[in-house]
mmCIF file of C-alpha atoms in Angstrom:
data_model
loop_
_atom_site.group_PDB
_atom_site.id
_atom_site.type_symbol
_atom_site.label_atom_id
_atom_site.label_comp_id
_atom_site.label_asym_id
_atom_site.label_seq_id
_atom_site.Cartn_x
_atom_site.Cartn_y
_atom_site.Cartn_z
ATOM 1 C CA MET A 30 -15.369 -5.092 -4.685
ATOM 2 C CA LYS A 31 -12.816 -3.109 -6.674
ATOM 3 C CA PRO A 32 -10.354 -5.454 -8.475
ATOM 4 C CA VAL A 33 -6.986 -5.975 -6.810
ATOM 5 C CA THR A 34 -3.702 -7.206 -8.260
ATOM 6 C CA CYS A 35 -2.404 -10.731 -7.670
ATOM 7 C CA LEU A 36 0.271 -9.335 -5.338
ATOM 8 C CA GLN A 37 -2.359 -7.539 -3.250
ATOM 9 C CA PHE A 38 -4.441 -10.715 -3.179
ATOM 10 C CA ASP A 39 -1.485 -12.780 -1.927
ATOM 11 C CA LYS A 40 -1.204 -10.461 1.081
ATOM 12 C CA GLN A 41 -4.954 -10.420 1.612
ATOM 13 C CA ILE A 42 -5.478 -14.174 1.545
ATOM 14 C CA SER A 43 -2.717 -14.737 4.092
ATOM 15 C CA SER A 44 -3.923 -12.144 6.604
ATOM 16 C CA LYS A 45 -7.742 -12.136 6.452
ATOM 17 C CA ASP A 46 -10.694 -14.474 6.721
ATOM 18 C CA THR A 47 -12.087 -15.966 3.541
ATOM 19 C CA TYR A 48 -14.855 -14.326 1.532
ATOM 20 C CA PRO A 49 -17.996 -16.087 0.271
ATOM 21 C CA VAL A 50 -17.136 -15.417 -3.396
ATOM 22 C CA TYR A 51 -13.854 -15.069 -5.314
ATOM 23 C CA PHE A 52 -13.759 -13.774 -8.880
ATOM 24 C CA PHE A 53 -10.450 -14.321 -10.708
ATOM 25 C CA ALA A 54 -10.343 -12.770 -14.188
ATOM 26 C CA GLY A 55 -7.595 -12.411 -16.785
ATOM 27 C CA GLU A 56 -5.686 -13.998 -19.656
ATOM 28 C CA GLU A 57 -2.787 -15.230 -17.528
ATOM 29 C CA ILE A 58 -3.703 -18.871 -16.837
ATOM 30 C CA PHE A 59 -0.756 -19.317 -14.469
ATOM 31 C CA LEU A 60 -2.026 -16.549 -12.171
ATOM 32 C CA LEU A 61 -5.631 -17.767 -12.338
ATOM 33 C CA ASP A 62 -4.502 -21.208 -11.218
ATOM 34 C CA LYS A 63 -2.228 -19.786 -8.537
ATOM 35 C CA CYS A 64 -5.018 -17.661 -7.000
ATOM 36 C CA PHE A 65 -7.419 -20.593 -7.169
ATOM 37 C CA LYS A 66 -4.967 -22.842 -5.300
ATOM 38 C CA HIS A 67 -4.417 -20.149 -2.633
ATOM 39 C CA VAL A 68 -8.109 -20.185 -1.748
ATOM 40 C CA ILE A 69 -8.277 -23.988 -1.724
ATOM 41 C CA GLN A 70 -5.306 -24.110 0.661
ATOM 42 C CA LYS A 71 -6.772 -21.401 2.859
ATOM 43 C CA ILE A 72 -10.131 -23.174 3.211
ATOM 44 C CA ASN A 73 -8.429 -26.593 3.404
ATOM 45 C CA ALA A 74 -11.335 -28.299 1.636
ATOM 46 C CA ASP A 75 -10.877 -31.933 0.661
ATOM 47 C CA THR A 76 -12.114 -33.577 -2.538
ATOM 48 C CA LEU A 77 -15.390 -34.588 -0.899
ATOM 49 C CA ASN A 78 -16.200 -30.922 -0.292
ATOM 50 C CA THR A 79 -14.996 -29.594 -3.665
ATOM 51 C CA GLU A 80 -16.992 -29.585 -6.890
ATOM 52 C CA ILE A 81 -15.799 -28.123 -10.192
ATOM 53 C CA PHE A 82 -18.018 -27.107 -13.126
ATOM 54 C CA GLN A 83 -17.316 -25.836 -16.671
ATOM 55 C CA ALA A 84 -19.464 -22.988 -18.013
ATOM 56 C CA PRO A 85 -19.883 -24.136 -21.647
ATOM 57 C CA ASP A 86 -21.544 -27.455 -20.680
ATOM 58 C CA LEU A 87 -23.198 -26.404 -17.458
ATOM 59 C CA ASP A 88 -26.044 -27.998 -15.535
ATOM 60 C CA ILE A 89 -27.060 -24.914 -13.545
ATOM 61 C CA ASN A 90 -29.294 -26.941 -11.240
ATOM 62 C CA ALA A 91 -26.323 -29.116 -10.281
ATOM 63 C CA VAL A 92 -24.344 -25.966 -9.411
ATOM 64 C CA LEU A 93 -27.143 -24.601 -7.245
ATOM 65 C CA THR A 94 -27.532 -27.949 -5.482
ATOM 66 C CA ALA A 95 -23.774 -28.207 -4.861
ATOM 67 C CA ALA A 96 -23.663 -24.696 -3.381
ATOM 68 C CA GLN A 97 -26.596 -25.366 -1.048
ATOM 69 C CA THR A 98 -25.307 -28.746 0.167
ATOM 70 C CA LEU A 99 -23.834 -28.715 3.675
ATOM 71 C CA PRO A 100 -20.112 -29.570 3.991
ATOM 72 C CA PHE A 101 -19.195 -33.121 4.990
ATOM 73 C CA LEU A 102 -17.007 -33.214 8.115
ATOM 74 C CA GLY A 103 -15.681 -29.727 7.379
ATOM 75 C CA GLU A 104 -16.441 -26.047 7.782
ATOM 76 C CA LYS A 105 -17.016 -25.148 4.128
ATOM 77 C CA ARG A 106 -17.668 -26.543 0.702
ATOM 78 C CA VAL A 107 -15.950 -25.167 -2.393
ATOM 79 C CA VAL A 108 -17.842 -24.753 -5.660
ATOM 80 C CA VAL A 109 -15.750 -23.749 -8.670
ATOM 81 C CA LEU A 110 -16.993 -22.415 -12.001
ATOM 82 C CA LYS A 111 -14.339 -22.436 -14.734
ATOM 83 C CA MET A 112 -14.512 -20.526 -18.061
ATOM 84 C CA ALA A 113 -17.214 -18.268 -16.623
ATOM 85 C CA ASN A 114 -16.774 -15.946 -19.619
ATOM 86 C CA LYS A 115 -18.728 -18.556 -21.614
ATOM 87 C CA LEU A 116 -21.672 -18.664 -19.222
ATOM 88 C CA LYS A 117 -24.973 -18.759 -21.126
ATOM 89 C CA ASN A 118 -27.606 -16.072 -20.586
ATOM 90 C CA ASP A 119 -30.197 -18.453 -19.145
ATOM 91 C CA ASP A 120 -27.650 -19.937 -16.732
ATOM 92 C CA PHE A 121 -26.383 -16.518 -15.658
ATOM 93 C CA LYS A 122 -29.761 -15.424 -14.301
ATOM 94 C CA GLN A 123 -29.803 -18.313 -11.828
ATOM 95 C CA PHE A 124 -26.064 -18.301 -11.151
ATOM 96 C CA ALA A 125 -26.232 -14.614 -10.210
ATOM 97 C CA THR A 126 -28.234 -15.494 -7.099
ATOM 98 C CA LEU A 127 -25.174 -17.256 -5.639
ATOM 99 C CA ILE A 128 -23.271 -13.951 -5.858
ATOM 100 C CA GLU A 129 -26.111 -11.708 -4.698
ATOM 101 C CA LYS A 130 -27.039 -14.013 -1.781
ATOM 102 C CA PRO A 131 -24.011 -16.231 -1.030
ATOM 103 C CA VAL A 132 -24.480 -19.479 0.886
ATOM 104 C CA GLU A 133 -22.671 -19.138 4.237
ATOM 105 C CA THR A 134 -21.320 -22.697 4.222
ATOM 106 C CA THR A 135 -19.993 -22.499 0.644
ATOM 107 C CA CYS A 136 -17.101 -20.647 -0.961
ATOM 108 C CA LEU A 137 -17.798 -19.890 -4.627
ATOM 109 C CA ILE A 138 -14.747 -19.505 -6.894
ATOM 110 C CA ILE A 139 -15.281 -18.058 -10.381
ATOM 111 C CA LEU A 140 -12.547 -18.315 -13.026
ATOM 112 C CA TYR A 141 -13.092 -15.886 -15.891
ATOM 113 C CA ASN A 142 -10.620 -16.492 -18.768
ATOM 114 C CA ASP A 143 -10.633 -13.021 -20.269
ATOM 115 C CA LYS A 144 -9.690 -9.418 -19.506
ATOM 116 C CA ILE A 145 -11.563 -7.921 -16.588
ATOM 117 C CA LYS A 146 -11.662 -4.533 -18.349
ATOM 118 C CA ASP A 147 -12.550 -5.798 -21.809
ATOM 119 C CA LEU A 148 -15.207 -3.491 -23.278
ATOM 120 C CA LYS A 149 -16.251 -6.242 -25.706
ATOM 121 C CA ALA A 150 -16.655 -8.881 -22.993
ATOM 122 C CA LYS A 151 -19.651 -11.174 -23.477
ATOM 123 C CA ARG A 152 -20.335 -11.389 -19.753
ATOM 124 C CA LYS A 153 -19.934 -7.770 -18.679
ATOM 125 C CA ASP A 154 -22.962 -8.318 -16.462
ATOM 126 C CA LEU A 155 -21.041 -10.965 -14.486
ATOM 127 C CA ILE A 156 -18.007 -8.683 -14.147
ATOM 128 C CA SER A 157 -20.155 -5.775 -12.951
ATOM 129 C CA LEU A 158 -22.065 -7.980 -10.522
ATOM 130 C CA CYS A 159 -18.862 -9.257 -8.901
ATOM 131 C CA ILE A 160 -17.252 -5.815 -8.703
ATOM 132 C CA ASP A 161 -20.394 -4.298 -7.154
ATOM 133 C CA SER A 162 -20.699 -7.097 -4.576
ATOM 134 C CA LYS A 163 -19.199 -6.326 -1.155
ATOM 135 C CA LYS A 164 -18.898 -10.046 -0.447
ATOM 136 C CA THR A 165 -16.825 -10.809 -3.565
ATOM 137 C CA VAL A 166 -13.056 -10.499 -3.917
ATOM 138 C CA CYS A 167 -12.118 -9.588 -7.517
ATOM 139 C CA VAL A 168 -8.566 -10.232 -8.717
ATOM 140 C CA ASP A 169 -7.143 -9.016 -12.041
ATOM 141 C CA CYS A 170 -4.897 -11.785 -13.402
ATOM 142 C CA LYS A 171 -3.703 -9.823 -16.415
ATOM 143 C CA LYS A 172 -0.685 -10.542 -18.602
ATOM 144 C CA ILE A 173 2.580 -9.275 -17.170
ATOM 145 C CA TYR A 174 5.110 -6.986 -18.860
ATOM 146 C CA GLU A 175 8.579 -8.129 -19.951
ATOM 147 C CA ARG A 176 10.278 -6.488 -16.945
ATOM 148 C CA ASP A 177 7.987 -8.336 -14.539
ATOM 149 C CA ALA A 178 8.505 -11.581 -16.488
ATOM 150 C CA ILE A 179 12.280 -11.269 -16.058
ATOM 151 C CA ASN A 180 11.839 -10.779 -12.298
ATOM 152 C CA PHE A 181 9.479 -13.752 -12.229
ATOM 153 C CA VAL A 182 12.096 -15.992 -13.892
ATOM 154 C CA LYS A 183 14.769 -14.809 -11.451
ATOM 155 C CA GLU A 184 12.549 -15.434 -8.398
ATOM 156 C CA GLU A 185 11.391 -18.853 -9.624
ATOM 157 C CA PHE A 186 14.978 -20.019 -10.020
ATOM 158 C CA LEU A 187 15.855 -18.645 -6.565
ATOM 159 C CA SER A 188 12.904 -20.520 -5.054
ATOM 160 C CA ARG A 189 14.469 -23.679 -6.512
ATOM 161 C CA LYS A 190 17.873 -22.671 -5.066
ATOM 162 C CA LYS A 191 19.354 -21.859 -8.473
ATOM 163 C CA SER A 192 21.211 -18.657 -9.336
ATOM 164 C CA ILE A 193 20.978 -17.144 -12.819
ATOM 165 C CA SER A 194 22.226 -13.940 -14.434
ATOM 166 C CA PHE A 195 19.933 -11.076 -15.415
ATOM 167 C CA ASN A 196 21.011 -11.382 -19.064
ATOM 168 C CA LEU A 197 20.070 -15.049 -19.193
ATOM 169 C CA CYS A 198 16.710 -14.326 -17.511
ATOM 170 C CA GLN A 199 16.131 -11.699 -20.167
ATOM 171 C CA GLN A 200 17.026 -14.139 -22.933
ATOM 172 C CA ILE A 201 14.661 -16.804 -21.581
ATOM 173 C CA VAL A 202 11.836 -14.244 -21.646
ATOM 174 C CA GLN A 203 12.757 -13.093 -25.162
ATOM 175 C CA ASP A 204 12.794 -16.687 -26.437
ATOM 176 C CA THR A 205 9.744 -17.939 -24.541
ATOM 177 C CA GLY A 206 7.582 -14.811 -24.243
ATOM 178 C CA THR A 207 5.867 -13.361 -21.176
ATOM 179 C CA ASP A 208 3.317 -16.149 -20.738
ATOM 180 C CA MET A 209 3.937 -17.268 -17.155
ATOM 181 C CA LEU A 210 2.835 -20.855 -17.690
ATOM 182 C CA ALA A 211 5.261 -21.272 -20.603
ATOM 183 C CA LEU A 212 8.031 -19.634 -18.543
ATOM 184 C CA SER A 213 7.268 -21.891 -15.583
ATOM 185 C CA ASN A 214 7.510 -24.973 -17.817
ATOM 186 C CA GLU A 215 10.842 -23.765 -19.239
ATOM 187 C CA ILE A 216 12.194 -23.132 -15.732
ATOM 188 C CA GLU A 217 11.025 -26.549 -14.569
ATOM 189 C CA LYS A 218 12.697 -28.212 -17.558
ATOM 190 C CA ILE A 219 16.019 -26.479 -16.870
ATOM 191 C CA CYS A 220 15.929 -27.336 -13.154
ATOM 192 C CA ILE A 221 15.144 -31.006 -13.840
ATOM 193 C CA TYR A 222 18.077 -31.155 -16.266
ATOM 194 C CA LEU A 223 20.485 -29.570 -13.766
ATOM 195 C CA GLY A 224 19.324 -31.676 -10.817
ATOM 196 C CA ASN A 225 20.074 -30.890 -7.179
ATOM 197 C CA LYS A 226 23.847 -30.690 -7.532
ATOM 198 C CA ALA A 227 24.159 -27.655 -9.836
ATOM 199 C CA SER A 228 23.275 -24.336 -8.194
ATOM 200 C CA ASN A 229 24.063 -22.027 -11.107
ATOM 201 C CA VAL A 230 22.355 -21.831 -14.525
ATOM 202 C CA THR A 231 24.846 -21.037 -17.290
ATOM 203 C CA GLU A 232 24.286 -19.969 -20.880
ATOM 204 C CA GLU A 233 25.693 -23.324 -21.991
ATOM 205 C CA ASP A 234 23.037 -25.118 -19.927
ATOM 206 C CA PHE A 235 20.290 -23.019 -21.452
ATOM 207 C CA ILE A 236 21.473 -23.687 -25.007
ATOM 208 C CA LYS A 237 21.588 -27.442 -24.403
ATOM 209 C CA ILE A 238 18.147 -27.593 -22.790
ATOM 210 C CA SER A 239 16.242 -25.131 -24.958
ATOM 211 C CA GLY A 240 13.408 -26.832 -26.801
ATOM 212 C CA PHE A 241 13.623 -24.724 -29.956
ATOM 213 C CA THR A 242 13.963 -26.682 -33.179
ATOM 214 C CA LYS A 243 16.238 -25.961 -36.101
ATOM 215 C CA GLU A 244 13.382 -24.461 -38.112
ATOM 216 C CA ILE A 245 12.278 -22.157 -35.286
ATOM 217 C CA ASN A 246 15.858 -21.022 -34.673
ATOM 218 C CA ILE A 247 16.325 -20.105 -38.337
ATOM 219 C CA TYR A 248 12.982 -18.273 -38.382
ATOM 220 C CA MET A 249 13.849 -16.325 -35.206
ATOM 221 C CA PHE A 250 17.343 -15.573 -36.505
ATOM 222 C CA THR A 251 16.209 -14.150 -39.852
ATOM 223 C CA ALA A 252 13.376 -12.232 -38.145
ATOM 224 C CA GLU A 253 15.925 -10.442 -35.941
ATOM 225 C CA ILE A 254 18.026 -9.602 -39.009
ATOM 226 C CA GLU A 255 14.924 -8.191 -40.716
ATOM 227 C CA ASN A 256 14.341 -6.085 -37.614
ATOM 228 C CA LYS A 257 18.052 -5.072 -37.544
ATOM 229 C CA ASN A 258 18.362 -6.296 -33.959
ATOM 230 C CA LEU A 259 22.064 -7.108 -33.658
ATOM 231 C CA GLN A 260 22.122 -8.366 -30.055
ATOM 232 C CA LYS A 261 19.326 -10.917 -30.509
ATOM 233 C CA ALA A 262 20.555 -12.014 -33.933
ATOM 234 C CA LEU A 263 24.038 -12.737 -32.561
ATOM 235 C CA PHE A 264 22.636 -14.631 -29.563
ATOM 236 C CA ILE A 265 20.552 -16.932 -31.773
ATOM 237 C CA LEU A 266 23.432 -17.354 -34.224
ATOM 238 C CA ASN A 267 25.793 -18.457 -31.450
ATOM 239 C CA LYS A 268 23.093 -20.738 -30.077
ATOM 240 C CA MET A 269 22.683 -22.449 -33.464
ATOM 241 C CA LEU A 270 26.420 -22.856 -33.940
ATOM 242 C CA GLN A 271 26.886 -24.337 -30.453
ATOM 243 C CA THR A 272 24.118 -26.870 -31.085
ATOM 244 C CA GLY A 273 25.842 -28.086 -34.257
ATOM 245 C CA GLU A 274 24.195 -26.078 -37.054
ATOM 246 C CA LYS A 275 26.384 -25.822 -40.161
ATOM 247 C CA ALA A 276 27.687 -22.513 -41.488
ATOM 248 C CA ILE A 277 26.524 -22.891 -45.127
ATOM 249 C CA PRO A 278 22.782 -23.363 -44.388
ATOM 250 C CA ILE A 279 22.932 -20.409 -41.994
ATOM 251 C CA LEU A 280 24.664 -18.287 -44.628
ATOM 252 C CA SER A 281 22.016 -19.324 -47.168
ATOM 253 C CA ALA A 282 19.261 -18.132 -44.792
ATOM 254 C CA ILE A 283 21.072 -14.806 -44.337
ATOM 255 C CA SER A 284 21.402 -14.405 -48.111
ATOM 256 C CA THR A 285 17.708 -15.118 -48.717
ATOM 257 C CA THR A 286 16.709 -12.621 -46.038
ATOM 258 C CA VAL A 287 18.941 -9.830 -47.349
ATOM 259 C CA ARG A 288 17.874 -10.443 -50.975
ATOM 260 C CA ARG A 289 14.236 -10.094 -50.007
ATOM 261 C CA LEU A 290 14.961 -6.896 -48.086
ATOM 262 C CA LEU A 291 16.851 -5.550 -51.117
ATOM 263 C CA ILE A 292 13.989 -6.384 -53.498
ATOM 264 C CA ALA A 293 11.459 -4.742 -51.187
ATOM 265 C CA LYS A 294 13.589 -1.612 -50.780
ATOM 266 C CA SER A 295 14.235 -1.383 -54.525
ATOM 267 C CA LEU A 296 10.524 -1.591 -55.316
ATOM 268 C CA LEU A 297 9.798 1.180 -52.821
ATOM 269 C CA LYS A 298 12.601 3.540 -53.789
ATOM 270 C CA GLU A 299 13.179 2.851 -57.480
ATOM 271 C CA LYS A 300 9.811 1.571 -58.742
ATOM 272 C CA ASN A 301 7.575 3.663 -56.440
ATOM 273 C CA TYR A 302 5.535 0.667 -55.321
ATOM 274 C CA SER A 303 3.172 1.168 -52.396
ATOM 275 C CA GLN A 304 3.789 -0.664 -49.117
ATOM 276 C CA GLU A 305 0.927 -3.073 -49.809
ATOM 277 C CA GLU A 306 2.160 -3.774 -53.353
ATOM 278 C CA VAL A 307 5.619 -4.549 -52.009
ATOM 279 C CA MET A 308 4.226 -6.884 -49.334
ATOM 280 C CA ASP A 309 2.183 -8.694 -51.975
ATOM 281 C CA TYR A 310 5.187 -9.012 -54.285
ATOM 282 C CA ILE A 311 7.531 -10.521 -51.687
ATOM 283 C CA ARG A 312 4.655 -12.579 -50.219
ATOM 284 C CA ILE A 313 4.490 -11.309 -46.663
ATOM 285 C CA PRO A 314 1.297 -12.723 -45.048
ATOM 286 C CA ALA A 315 -1.501 -10.185 -44.629
ATOM 287 C CA PHE A 316 -2.851 -11.645 -41.377
ATOM 288 C CA PHE A 317 -1.835 -10.710 -37.814
ATOM 289 C CA ASP A 318 0.791 -7.921 -37.851
ATOM 290 C CA PHE A 319 3.442 -9.564 -40.069
ATOM 291 C CA ARG A 320 3.369 -6.765 -42.641
ATOM 292 C CA LYS A 321 3.532 -4.066 -39.998
ATOM 293 C CA LYS A 322 6.585 -5.661 -38.397
ATOM 294 C CA TYR A 323 8.302 -6.262 -41.720
ATOM 295 C CA SER A 324 7.723 -2.653 -42.822
ATOM 296 C CA ALA A 325 9.132 -1.385 -39.526
ATOM 297 C CA GLY A 326 12.284 -3.452 -40.019
ATOM 298 C CA LEU A 327 12.610 -2.496 -43.677
ATOM 299 C CA SER A 328 12.540 1.211 -42.778
ATOM 300 C CA LYS A 329 15.768 0.721 -40.783
ATOM 301 C CA TYR A 330 17.718 -0.290 -43.894
ATOM 302 C CA LYS A 331 19.103 1.863 -46.701
ATOM 303 C CA LEU A 332 19.176 0.628 -50.292
ATOM 304 C CA GLU A 333 22.907 1.119 -50.765
ATOM 305 C CA HIS A 334 23.694 -0.674 -47.516
ATOM 306 C CA LEU A 335 21.682 -3.726 -48.596
ATOM 307 C CA LYS A 336 23.632 -3.865 -51.871
ATOM 308 C CA ASN A 337 26.881 -3.799 -49.871
ATOM 309 C CA CYS A 338 25.508 -6.564 -47.664
ATOM 310 C CA LEU A 339 25.108 -8.830 -50.690
ATOM 311 C CA GLU A 340 28.750 -8.231 -51.627
ATOM 312 C CA ASN A 341 29.820 -9.162 -48.102
ATOM 313 C CA ILE A 342 27.678 -12.304 -48.197
ATOM 314 C CA LEU A 343 29.450 -13.349 -51.408
ATOM 315 C CA LYS A 344 32.887 -12.731 -49.860
ATOM 316 C CA THR A 345 31.929 -14.711 -46.753
ATOM 317 C CA ASP A 346 30.614 -17.569 -48.895
ATOM 318 C CA ILE A 347 33.863 -17.754 -50.894
ATOM 319 C CA ALA A 348 36.020 -17.621 -47.751
ATOM 320 C CA ILE A 349 34.099 -20.417 -45.977
ATOM 321 C CA LYS A 350 34.104 -22.689 -49.046
ATOM 322 C CA THR A 351 37.700 -22.164 -50.175
ATOM 323 C CA GLN A 352 39.728 -21.505 -47.003
ATOM 324 C CA SER A 353 40.012 -24.592 -44.812
ATOM 325 C CA SER A 354 41.570 -22.657 -41.913
ATOM 326 C CA VAL A 355 38.861 -19.973 -41.763
ATOM 327 C CA ASP A 356 36.923 -19.508 -38.483
ATOM 328 C CA GLU A 357 33.367 -20.003 -39.766
ATOM 329 C CA ALA A 358 31.705 -18.761 -36.556
ATOM 330 C CA PHE A 359 33.760 -15.570 -36.596
ATOM 331 C CA MET A 360 32.991 -14.972 -40.289
ATOM 332 C CA LEU A 361 29.238 -15.330 -39.718
ATOM 333 C CA GLN A 362 29.328 -13.095 -36.629
ATOM 334 C CA LYS A 363 31.259 -10.478 -38.557
ATOM 335 C CA LEU A 364 28.739 -10.652 -41.421
ATOM 336 C CA VAL A 365 25.730 -10.267 -39.113
ATOM 337 C CA MET A 366 27.407 -7.307 -37.412
ATOM 338 C CA PHE A 367 27.942 -5.673 -40.807
ATOM 339 C CA ILE A 368 24.318 -6.238 -41.879
ATOM 340 C CA CYS A 369 22.790 -5.010 -38.602
ATOM 341 C CA LYS A 370 25.267 -2.234 -37.908
#
């Protein structure tokens, strides 16, 4: 059966009879688990009629026996195969029979922890078999986009009777990422902290509860400066200051970041170094896409502007260390605005 989205599946499972086989595939663990629980609730199978197997260490004969066993004091048994993307070739040949000729008294649930449209998938034969089967419901539990993640955060808070602004939802997604399980854990943590009395999530609450450490905050802060992202850099800066971070260490991190940008830009413009030579010189890791991201941020800066930034860092440093009445937070905000302007 042609793959459907999780939203389409939610409507389907609530309005139709159950199918003999369910195939849930995707990288989003939260959605895989959610779909799995929907089927369990729909069938209303107890623990005596539910058996769960893992593909890497599979006894295929045990799976076949479980599927062919009649339910005990119930209408159906549930047999679950997790991590089906790691199913061995020898096991697949026998397991395929449960999809081709489903057992009427058993509901087979297959959890495939990988993309359903992955051309490099090891078990493309399993994907094709499930899609071609008219008795199998296929659901694509793919990663969601940032816009959908923001809506998810908003709806999850509303389901817990908590109101939250769009900007704060956006910030939670930017800090946590679009992984729904991680977002769900963050939401749960905030709601536990607020308790039943508070109905509104404020920025102050989020800052207090956020699990980010000092080191991660500094890393995120300097990364946003490197990318010349003023809004995010200011948010993290304010977050650090409100949680008690001192101005001088923050200023030192800013100085180190700008100096490295200046060195990289100078090597490119004045010494005619190649991009790779520059990355090697300033020791940007070659794995993942660190160099690509750093190069993209570096291209947003001009050499002369970076030189002016160093002068402003020096002025800010002198003002903070010599003027007792100076507003340190304002000075740092002003500096970041100048650098990322």
